[in-house]
PDB file of C-alpha atoms in Angstrom:
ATOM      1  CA  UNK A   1      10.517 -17.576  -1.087  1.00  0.00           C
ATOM      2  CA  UNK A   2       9.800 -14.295  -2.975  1.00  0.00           C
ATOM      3  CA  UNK A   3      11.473 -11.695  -1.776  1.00  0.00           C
ATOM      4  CA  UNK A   4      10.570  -7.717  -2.186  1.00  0.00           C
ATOM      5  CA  UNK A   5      13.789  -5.684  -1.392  1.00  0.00           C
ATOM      6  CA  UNK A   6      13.330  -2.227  -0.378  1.00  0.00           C
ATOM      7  CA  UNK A   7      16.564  -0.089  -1.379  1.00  0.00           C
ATOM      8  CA  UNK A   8      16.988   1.844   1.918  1.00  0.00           C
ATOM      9  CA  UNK A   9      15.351   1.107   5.425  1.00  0.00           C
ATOM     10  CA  UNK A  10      15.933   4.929   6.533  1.00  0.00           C
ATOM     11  CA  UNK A  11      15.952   7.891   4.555  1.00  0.00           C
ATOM     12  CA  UNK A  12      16.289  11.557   5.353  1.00  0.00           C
ATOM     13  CA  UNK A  13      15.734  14.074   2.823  1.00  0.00           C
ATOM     14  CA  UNK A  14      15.416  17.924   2.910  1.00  0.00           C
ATOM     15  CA  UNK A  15      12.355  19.622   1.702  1.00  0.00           C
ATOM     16  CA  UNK A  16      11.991  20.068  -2.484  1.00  0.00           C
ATOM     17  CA  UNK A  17      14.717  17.391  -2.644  1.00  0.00           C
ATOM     18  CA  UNK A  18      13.929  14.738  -5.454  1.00  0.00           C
ATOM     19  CA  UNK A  19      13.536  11.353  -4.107  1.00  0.00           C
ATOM     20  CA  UNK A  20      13.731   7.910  -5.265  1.00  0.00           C
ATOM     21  CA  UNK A  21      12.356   4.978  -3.642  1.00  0.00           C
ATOM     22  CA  UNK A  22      13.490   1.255  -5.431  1.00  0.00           C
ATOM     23  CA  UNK A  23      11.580  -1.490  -4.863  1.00  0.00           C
ATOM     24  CA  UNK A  24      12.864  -4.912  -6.622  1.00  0.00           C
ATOM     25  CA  UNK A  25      10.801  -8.596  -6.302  1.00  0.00           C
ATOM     26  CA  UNK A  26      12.882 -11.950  -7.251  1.00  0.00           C
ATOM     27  CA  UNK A  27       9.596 -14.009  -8.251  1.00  0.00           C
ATOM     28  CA  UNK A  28       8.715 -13.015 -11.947  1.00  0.00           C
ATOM     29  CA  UNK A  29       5.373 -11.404 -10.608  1.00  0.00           C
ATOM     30  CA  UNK A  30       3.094  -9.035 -12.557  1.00  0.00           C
ATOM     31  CA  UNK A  31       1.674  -6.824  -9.767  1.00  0.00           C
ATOM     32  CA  UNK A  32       3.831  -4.608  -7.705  1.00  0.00           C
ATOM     33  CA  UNK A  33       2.535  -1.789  -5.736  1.00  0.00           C
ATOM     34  CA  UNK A  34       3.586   1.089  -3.228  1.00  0.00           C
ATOM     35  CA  UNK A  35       1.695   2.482  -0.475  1.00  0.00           C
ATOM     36  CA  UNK A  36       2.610   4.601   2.455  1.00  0.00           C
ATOM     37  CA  UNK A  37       1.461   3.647   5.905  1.00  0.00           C
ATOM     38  CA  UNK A  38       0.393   6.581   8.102  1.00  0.00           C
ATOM     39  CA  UNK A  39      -0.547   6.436  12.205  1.00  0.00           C
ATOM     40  CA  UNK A  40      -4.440   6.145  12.247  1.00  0.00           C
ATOM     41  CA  UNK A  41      -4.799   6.383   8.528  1.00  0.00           C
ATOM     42  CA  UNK A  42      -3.499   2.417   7.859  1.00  0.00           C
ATOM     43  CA  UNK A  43      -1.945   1.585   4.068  1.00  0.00           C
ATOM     44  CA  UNK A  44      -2.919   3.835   1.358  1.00  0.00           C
ATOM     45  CA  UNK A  45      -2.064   2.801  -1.953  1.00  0.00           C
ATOM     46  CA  UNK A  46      -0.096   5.581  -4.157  1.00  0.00           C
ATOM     47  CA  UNK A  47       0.411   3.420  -7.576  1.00  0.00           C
ATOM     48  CA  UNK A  48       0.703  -0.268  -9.120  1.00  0.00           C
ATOM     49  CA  UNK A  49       2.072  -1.599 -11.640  1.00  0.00           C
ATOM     50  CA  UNK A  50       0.574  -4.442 -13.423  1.00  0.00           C
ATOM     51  CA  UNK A  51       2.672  -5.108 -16.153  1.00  0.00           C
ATOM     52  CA  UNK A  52       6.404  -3.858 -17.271  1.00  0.00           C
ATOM     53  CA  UNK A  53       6.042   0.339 -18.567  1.00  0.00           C
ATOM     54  CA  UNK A  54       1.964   0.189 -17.187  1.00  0.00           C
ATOM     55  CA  UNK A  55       1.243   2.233 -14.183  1.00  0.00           C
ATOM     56  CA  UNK A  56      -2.285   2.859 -12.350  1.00  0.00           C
ATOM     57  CA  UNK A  57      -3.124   5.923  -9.962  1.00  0.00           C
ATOM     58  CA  UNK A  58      -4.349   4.545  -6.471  1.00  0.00           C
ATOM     59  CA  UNK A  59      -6.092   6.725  -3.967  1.00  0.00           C
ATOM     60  CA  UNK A  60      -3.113   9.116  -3.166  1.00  0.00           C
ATOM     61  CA  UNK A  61      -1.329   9.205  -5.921  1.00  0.00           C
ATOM     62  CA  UNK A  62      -0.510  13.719  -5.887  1.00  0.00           C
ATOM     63  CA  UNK A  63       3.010  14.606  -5.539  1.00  0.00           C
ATOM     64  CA  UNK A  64       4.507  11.170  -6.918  1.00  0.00           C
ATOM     65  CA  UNK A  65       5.211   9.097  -9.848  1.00  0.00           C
ATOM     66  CA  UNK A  66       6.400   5.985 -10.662  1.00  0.00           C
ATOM     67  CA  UNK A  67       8.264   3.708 -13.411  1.00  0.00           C
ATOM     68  CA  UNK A  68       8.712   0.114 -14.033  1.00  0.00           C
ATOM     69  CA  UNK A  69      11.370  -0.129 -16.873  1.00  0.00           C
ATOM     70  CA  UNK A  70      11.640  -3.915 -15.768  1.00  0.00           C
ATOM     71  CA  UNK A  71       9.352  -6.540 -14.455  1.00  0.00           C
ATOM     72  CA  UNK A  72      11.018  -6.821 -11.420  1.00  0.00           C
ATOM     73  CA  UNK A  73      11.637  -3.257  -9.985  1.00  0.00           C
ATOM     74  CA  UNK A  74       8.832  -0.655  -9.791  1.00  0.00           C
ATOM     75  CA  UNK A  75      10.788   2.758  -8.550  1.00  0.00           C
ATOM     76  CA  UNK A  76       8.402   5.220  -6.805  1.00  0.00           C
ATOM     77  CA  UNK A  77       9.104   9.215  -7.181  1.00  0.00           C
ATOM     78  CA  UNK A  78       9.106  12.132  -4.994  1.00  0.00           C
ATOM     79  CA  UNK A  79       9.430  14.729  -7.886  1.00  0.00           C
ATOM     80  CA  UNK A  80       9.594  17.780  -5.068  1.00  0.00           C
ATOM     81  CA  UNK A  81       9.489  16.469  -1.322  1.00  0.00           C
ATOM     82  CA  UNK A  82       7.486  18.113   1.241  1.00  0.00           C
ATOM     83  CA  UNK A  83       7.348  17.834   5.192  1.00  0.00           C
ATOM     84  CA  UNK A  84       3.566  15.782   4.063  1.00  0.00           C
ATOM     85  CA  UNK A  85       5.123  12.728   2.550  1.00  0.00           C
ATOM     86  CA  UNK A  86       6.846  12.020   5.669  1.00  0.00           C
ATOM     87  CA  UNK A  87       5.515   8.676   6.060  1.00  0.00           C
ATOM     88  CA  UNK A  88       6.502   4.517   5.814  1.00  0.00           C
ATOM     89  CA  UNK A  89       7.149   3.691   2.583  1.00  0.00           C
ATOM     90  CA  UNK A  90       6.374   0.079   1.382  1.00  0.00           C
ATOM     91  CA  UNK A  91       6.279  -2.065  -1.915  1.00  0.00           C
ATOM     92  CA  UNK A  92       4.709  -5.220  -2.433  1.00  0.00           C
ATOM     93  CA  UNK A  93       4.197  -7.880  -5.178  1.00  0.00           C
ATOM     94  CA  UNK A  94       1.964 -10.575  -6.258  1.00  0.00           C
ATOM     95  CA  UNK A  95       0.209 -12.948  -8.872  1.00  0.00           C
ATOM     96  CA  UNK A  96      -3.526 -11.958  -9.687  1.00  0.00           C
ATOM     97  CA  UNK A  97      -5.997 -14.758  -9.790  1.00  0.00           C
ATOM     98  CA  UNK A  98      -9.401 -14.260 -10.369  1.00  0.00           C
ATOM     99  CA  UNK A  99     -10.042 -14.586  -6.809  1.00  0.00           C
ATOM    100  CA  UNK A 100      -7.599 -12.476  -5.547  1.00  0.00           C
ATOM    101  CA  UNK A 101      -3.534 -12.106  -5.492  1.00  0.00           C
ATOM    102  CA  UNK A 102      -1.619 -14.647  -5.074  1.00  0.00           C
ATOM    103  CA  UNK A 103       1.673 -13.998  -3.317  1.00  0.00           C
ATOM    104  CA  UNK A 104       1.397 -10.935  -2.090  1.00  0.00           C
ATOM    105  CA  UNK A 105       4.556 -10.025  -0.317  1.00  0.00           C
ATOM    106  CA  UNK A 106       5.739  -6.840   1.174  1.00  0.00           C
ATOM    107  CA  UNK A 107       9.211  -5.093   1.323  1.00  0.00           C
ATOM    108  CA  UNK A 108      10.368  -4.454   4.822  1.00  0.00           C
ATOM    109  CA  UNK A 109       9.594  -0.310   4.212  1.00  0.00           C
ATOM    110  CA  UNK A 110      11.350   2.770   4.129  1.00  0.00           C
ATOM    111  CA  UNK A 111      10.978   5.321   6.651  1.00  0.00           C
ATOM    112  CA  UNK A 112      10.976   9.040   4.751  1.00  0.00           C
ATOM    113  CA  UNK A 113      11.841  11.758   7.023  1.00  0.00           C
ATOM    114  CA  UNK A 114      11.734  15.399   4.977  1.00  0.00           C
ATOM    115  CA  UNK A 115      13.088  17.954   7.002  1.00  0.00           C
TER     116      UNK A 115
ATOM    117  CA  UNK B   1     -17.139   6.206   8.185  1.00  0.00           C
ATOM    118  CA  UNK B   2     -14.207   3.777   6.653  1.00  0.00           C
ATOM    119  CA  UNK B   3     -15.193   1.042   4.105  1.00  0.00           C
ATOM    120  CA  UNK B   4     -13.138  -1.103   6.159  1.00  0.00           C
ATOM    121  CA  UNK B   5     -13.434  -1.229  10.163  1.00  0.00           C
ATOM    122  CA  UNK B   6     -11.654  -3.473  12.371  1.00  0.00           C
ATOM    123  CA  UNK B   7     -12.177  -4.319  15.974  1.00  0.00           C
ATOM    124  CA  UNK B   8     -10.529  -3.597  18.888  1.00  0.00           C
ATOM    125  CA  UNK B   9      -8.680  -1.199  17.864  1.00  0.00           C
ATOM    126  CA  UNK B  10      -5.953  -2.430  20.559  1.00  0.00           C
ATOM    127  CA  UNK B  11      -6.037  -5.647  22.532  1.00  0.00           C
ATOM    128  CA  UNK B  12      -4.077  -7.386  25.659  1.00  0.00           C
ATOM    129  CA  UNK B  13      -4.532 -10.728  26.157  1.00  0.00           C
ATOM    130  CA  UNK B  14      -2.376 -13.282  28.450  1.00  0.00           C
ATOM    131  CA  UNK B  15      -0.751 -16.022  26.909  1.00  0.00           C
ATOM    132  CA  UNK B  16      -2.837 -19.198  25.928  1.00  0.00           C
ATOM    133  CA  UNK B  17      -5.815 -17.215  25.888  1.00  0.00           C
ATOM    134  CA  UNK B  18      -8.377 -17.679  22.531  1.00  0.00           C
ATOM    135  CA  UNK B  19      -7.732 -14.188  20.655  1.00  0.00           C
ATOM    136  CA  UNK B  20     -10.735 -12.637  18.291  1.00  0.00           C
ATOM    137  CA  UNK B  21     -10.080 -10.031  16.134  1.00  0.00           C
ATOM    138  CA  UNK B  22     -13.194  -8.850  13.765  1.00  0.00           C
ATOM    139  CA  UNK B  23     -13.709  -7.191  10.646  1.00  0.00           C
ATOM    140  CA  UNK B  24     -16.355  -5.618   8.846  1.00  0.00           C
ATOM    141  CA  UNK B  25     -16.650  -3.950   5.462  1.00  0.00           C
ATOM    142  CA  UNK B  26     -19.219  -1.639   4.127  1.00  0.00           C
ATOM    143  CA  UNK B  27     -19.082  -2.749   0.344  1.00  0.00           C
ATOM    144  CA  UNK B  28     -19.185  -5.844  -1.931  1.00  0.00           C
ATOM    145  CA  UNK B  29     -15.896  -7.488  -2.074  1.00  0.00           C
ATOM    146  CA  UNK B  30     -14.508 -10.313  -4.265  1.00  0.00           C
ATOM    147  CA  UNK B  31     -11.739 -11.541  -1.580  1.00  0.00           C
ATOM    148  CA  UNK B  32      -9.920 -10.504   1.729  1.00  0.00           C
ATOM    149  CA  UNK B  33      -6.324 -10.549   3.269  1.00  0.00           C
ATOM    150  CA  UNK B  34      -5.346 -11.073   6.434  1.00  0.00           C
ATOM    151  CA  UNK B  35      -2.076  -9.942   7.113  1.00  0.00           C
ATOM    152  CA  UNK B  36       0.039  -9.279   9.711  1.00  0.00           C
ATOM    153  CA  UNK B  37       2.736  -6.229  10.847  1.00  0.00           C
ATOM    154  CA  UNK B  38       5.735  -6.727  13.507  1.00  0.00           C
ATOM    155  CA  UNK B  39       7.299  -3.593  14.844  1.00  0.00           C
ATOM    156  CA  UNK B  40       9.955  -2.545  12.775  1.00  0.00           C
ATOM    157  CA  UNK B  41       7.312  -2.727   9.302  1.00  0.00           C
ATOM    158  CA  UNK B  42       7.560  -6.014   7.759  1.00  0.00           C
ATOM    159  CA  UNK B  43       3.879  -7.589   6.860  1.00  0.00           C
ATOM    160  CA  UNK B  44       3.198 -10.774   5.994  1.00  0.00           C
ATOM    161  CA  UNK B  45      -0.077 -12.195   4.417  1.00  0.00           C
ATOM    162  CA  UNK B  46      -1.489 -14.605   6.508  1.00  0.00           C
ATOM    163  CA  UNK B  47      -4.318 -15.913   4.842  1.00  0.00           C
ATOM    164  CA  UNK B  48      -6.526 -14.857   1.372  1.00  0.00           C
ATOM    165  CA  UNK B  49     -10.053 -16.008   1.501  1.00  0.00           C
ATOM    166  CA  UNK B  50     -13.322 -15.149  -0.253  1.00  0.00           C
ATOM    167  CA  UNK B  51     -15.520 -17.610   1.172  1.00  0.00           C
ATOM    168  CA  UNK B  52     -15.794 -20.100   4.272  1.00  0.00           C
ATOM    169  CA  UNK B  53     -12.901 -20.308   6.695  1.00  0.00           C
ATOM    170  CA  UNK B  54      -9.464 -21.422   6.325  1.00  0.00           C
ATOM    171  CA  UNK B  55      -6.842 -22.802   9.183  1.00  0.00           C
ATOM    172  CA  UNK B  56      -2.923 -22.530   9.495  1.00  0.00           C
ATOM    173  CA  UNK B  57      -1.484 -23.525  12.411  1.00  0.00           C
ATOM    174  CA  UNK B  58      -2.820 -21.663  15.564  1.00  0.00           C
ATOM    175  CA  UNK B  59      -4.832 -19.382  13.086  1.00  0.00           C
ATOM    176  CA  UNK B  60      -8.463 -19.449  11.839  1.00  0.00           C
ATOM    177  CA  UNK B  61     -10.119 -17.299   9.395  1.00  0.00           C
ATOM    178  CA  UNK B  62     -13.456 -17.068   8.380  1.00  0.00           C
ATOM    179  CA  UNK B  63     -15.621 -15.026   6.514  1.00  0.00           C
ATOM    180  CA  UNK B  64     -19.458 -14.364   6.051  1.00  0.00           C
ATOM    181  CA  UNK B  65     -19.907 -12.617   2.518  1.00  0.00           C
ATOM    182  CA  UNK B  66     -23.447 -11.899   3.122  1.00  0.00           C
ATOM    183  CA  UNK B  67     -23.014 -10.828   6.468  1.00  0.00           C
ATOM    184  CA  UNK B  68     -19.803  -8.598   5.249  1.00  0.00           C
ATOM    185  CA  UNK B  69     -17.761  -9.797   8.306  1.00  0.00           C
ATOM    186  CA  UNK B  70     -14.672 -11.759   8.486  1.00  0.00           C
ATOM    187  CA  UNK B  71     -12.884 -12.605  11.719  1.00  0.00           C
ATOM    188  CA  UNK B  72      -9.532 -13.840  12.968  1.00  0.00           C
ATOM    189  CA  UNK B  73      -8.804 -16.325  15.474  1.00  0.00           C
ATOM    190  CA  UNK B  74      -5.581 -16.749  17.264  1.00  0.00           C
ATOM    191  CA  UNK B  75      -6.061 -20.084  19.767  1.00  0.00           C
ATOM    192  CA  UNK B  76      -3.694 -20.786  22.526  1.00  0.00           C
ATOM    193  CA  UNK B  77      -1.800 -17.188  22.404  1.00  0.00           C
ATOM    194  CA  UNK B  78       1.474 -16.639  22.454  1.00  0.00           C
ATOM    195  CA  UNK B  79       4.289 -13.620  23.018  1.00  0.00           C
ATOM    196  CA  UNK B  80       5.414 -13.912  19.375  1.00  0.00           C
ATOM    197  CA  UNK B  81       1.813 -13.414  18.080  1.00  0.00           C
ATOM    198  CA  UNK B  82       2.319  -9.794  19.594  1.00  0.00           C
ATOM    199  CA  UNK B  83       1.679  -7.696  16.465  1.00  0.00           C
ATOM    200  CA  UNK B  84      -0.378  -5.516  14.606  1.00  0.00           C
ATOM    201  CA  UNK B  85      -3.507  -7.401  12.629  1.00  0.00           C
ATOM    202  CA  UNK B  86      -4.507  -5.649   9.571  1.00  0.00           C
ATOM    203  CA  UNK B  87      -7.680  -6.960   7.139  1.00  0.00           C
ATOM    204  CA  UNK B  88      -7.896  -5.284   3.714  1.00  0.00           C
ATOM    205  CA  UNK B  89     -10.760  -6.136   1.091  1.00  0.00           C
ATOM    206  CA  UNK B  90     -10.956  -6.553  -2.642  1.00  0.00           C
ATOM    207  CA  UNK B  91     -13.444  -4.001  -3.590  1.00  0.00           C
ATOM    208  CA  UNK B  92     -14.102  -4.280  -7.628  1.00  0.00           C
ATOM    209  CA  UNK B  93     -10.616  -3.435  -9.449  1.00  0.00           C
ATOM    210  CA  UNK B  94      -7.819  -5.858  -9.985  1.00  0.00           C
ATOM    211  CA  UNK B  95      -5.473  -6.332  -7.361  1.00  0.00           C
ATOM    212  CA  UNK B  96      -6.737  -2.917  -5.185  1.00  0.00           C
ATOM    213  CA  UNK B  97      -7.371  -3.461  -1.413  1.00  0.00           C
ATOM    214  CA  UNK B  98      -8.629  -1.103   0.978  1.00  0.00           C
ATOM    215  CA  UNK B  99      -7.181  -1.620   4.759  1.00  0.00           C
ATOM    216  CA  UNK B 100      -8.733  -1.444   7.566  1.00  0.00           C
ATOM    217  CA  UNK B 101      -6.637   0.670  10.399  1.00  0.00           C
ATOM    218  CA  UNK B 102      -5.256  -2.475  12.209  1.00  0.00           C
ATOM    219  CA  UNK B 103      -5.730  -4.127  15.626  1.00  0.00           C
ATOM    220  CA  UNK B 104      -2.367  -4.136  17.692  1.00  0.00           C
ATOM    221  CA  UNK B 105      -2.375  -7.419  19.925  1.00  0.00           C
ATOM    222  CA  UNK B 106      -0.225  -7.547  22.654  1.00  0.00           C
ATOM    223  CA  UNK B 107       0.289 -11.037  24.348  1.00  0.00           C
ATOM    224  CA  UNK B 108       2.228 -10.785  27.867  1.00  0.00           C
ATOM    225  CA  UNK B 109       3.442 -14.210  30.053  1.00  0.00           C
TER     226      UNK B 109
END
């Protein structure tokens, strides 16, 4: 089974702090991607990844970066943390097929609290 | 208006009842997920499709391209399908979905 291992399930961090989030998949795949999950808002993607050292902006992609040195782990950024990107955190992975991805498998998510 | 609405929003059902769970999108898609949240965050993909209907287990999907609609069946419920149902669409660009907001199922004895 693939397997998309999120670095820390909890994570409290004070306000301007900088904050890395590691993500890190086991099953060789291209595509690896973070969103943040918000009450009423659903899964917003923030950046993928589709190959090693190639990143892509999603639809929220202000106040973070990203960086995938290696295939297998895509980091994710908080260059200055504000109260805003308290949120769930979580990376997934897959294979893209013309039809779609392939694989797609989620982290279990880390839960950002900036105070 | 979201490019991706689900409905209910929140549903109860009693276990072994037939569960529907709908899904309609507002733009030309390629494919669709299916996937599934229990508390604590962890989602798993239950089913990919871009055309027809597919089966696993207790679970049916289908989905009417021209109709934009895609819908999820749960038969015979059960406690442990207690969770929240989330669709997300393939709208142009490689590998981006868009989610819908999710449908929280609760199943109760």
């Amino acid at each position: 089974d693939v397997k998309v291992t999120q670095s820390s399930r909890y994570l409290v961090k004070r306000t301007g702090e900088k904050v890395f989030l590691e993500c890190v998949q086991d099953m060789d795949h291209e595509n690896m991607f973070w969103y943040r999950q918000d009450p009423g808002l659903g899964l917003r993607l923030i950046y993928f990844s589709y190959d090693v050292k190639m990143k892509e902006k999603g639809d929220i992609p202000e106040g973070y970066s990203v960086s995938r040195e290696k295939k297998e782990r895509f980091s994710l950024i908080l260059e200055s943390a504000s109260t805003n990107q308290t949120s769930m955190y979580l990376c997934a992975s897959s294979l893209w097929d013309r039809e779609g991805d392939y694989g797609y498998t989620f982290g279990s998510g880390t839960r950002l609290t900036v105070v | 208006k979201n490019e991706v609405e689900q409905s209910p929003q929140n549903l109860t059902a009693q276990e072994g009842e037939f569960i529907t769970i709908n899904c309609s999108y507002s733009v030309g898609i390629s494919a669709l997920h299916w996937l599934q949240q229990h508390p604590g965050g962890g989602i798993v993909s239950l089913f990919m499709l871009s055309s027809g209907k597919k089966k696993h287990g207790r679970l049916i999907a289908t989905i009417n391209i021209q109709e934009k609609h895609s819908s999820l069946h749960i038969t015979a419920s059960h406690p442990r399908d207690s969770a929240v149902y989330i669709c997300a669409v393939y709208t142009g660009t490689a590998s981006k979905l868009t989610f819908g907001t999710g449908t929280r199922l609760q199943v109760t004895l």
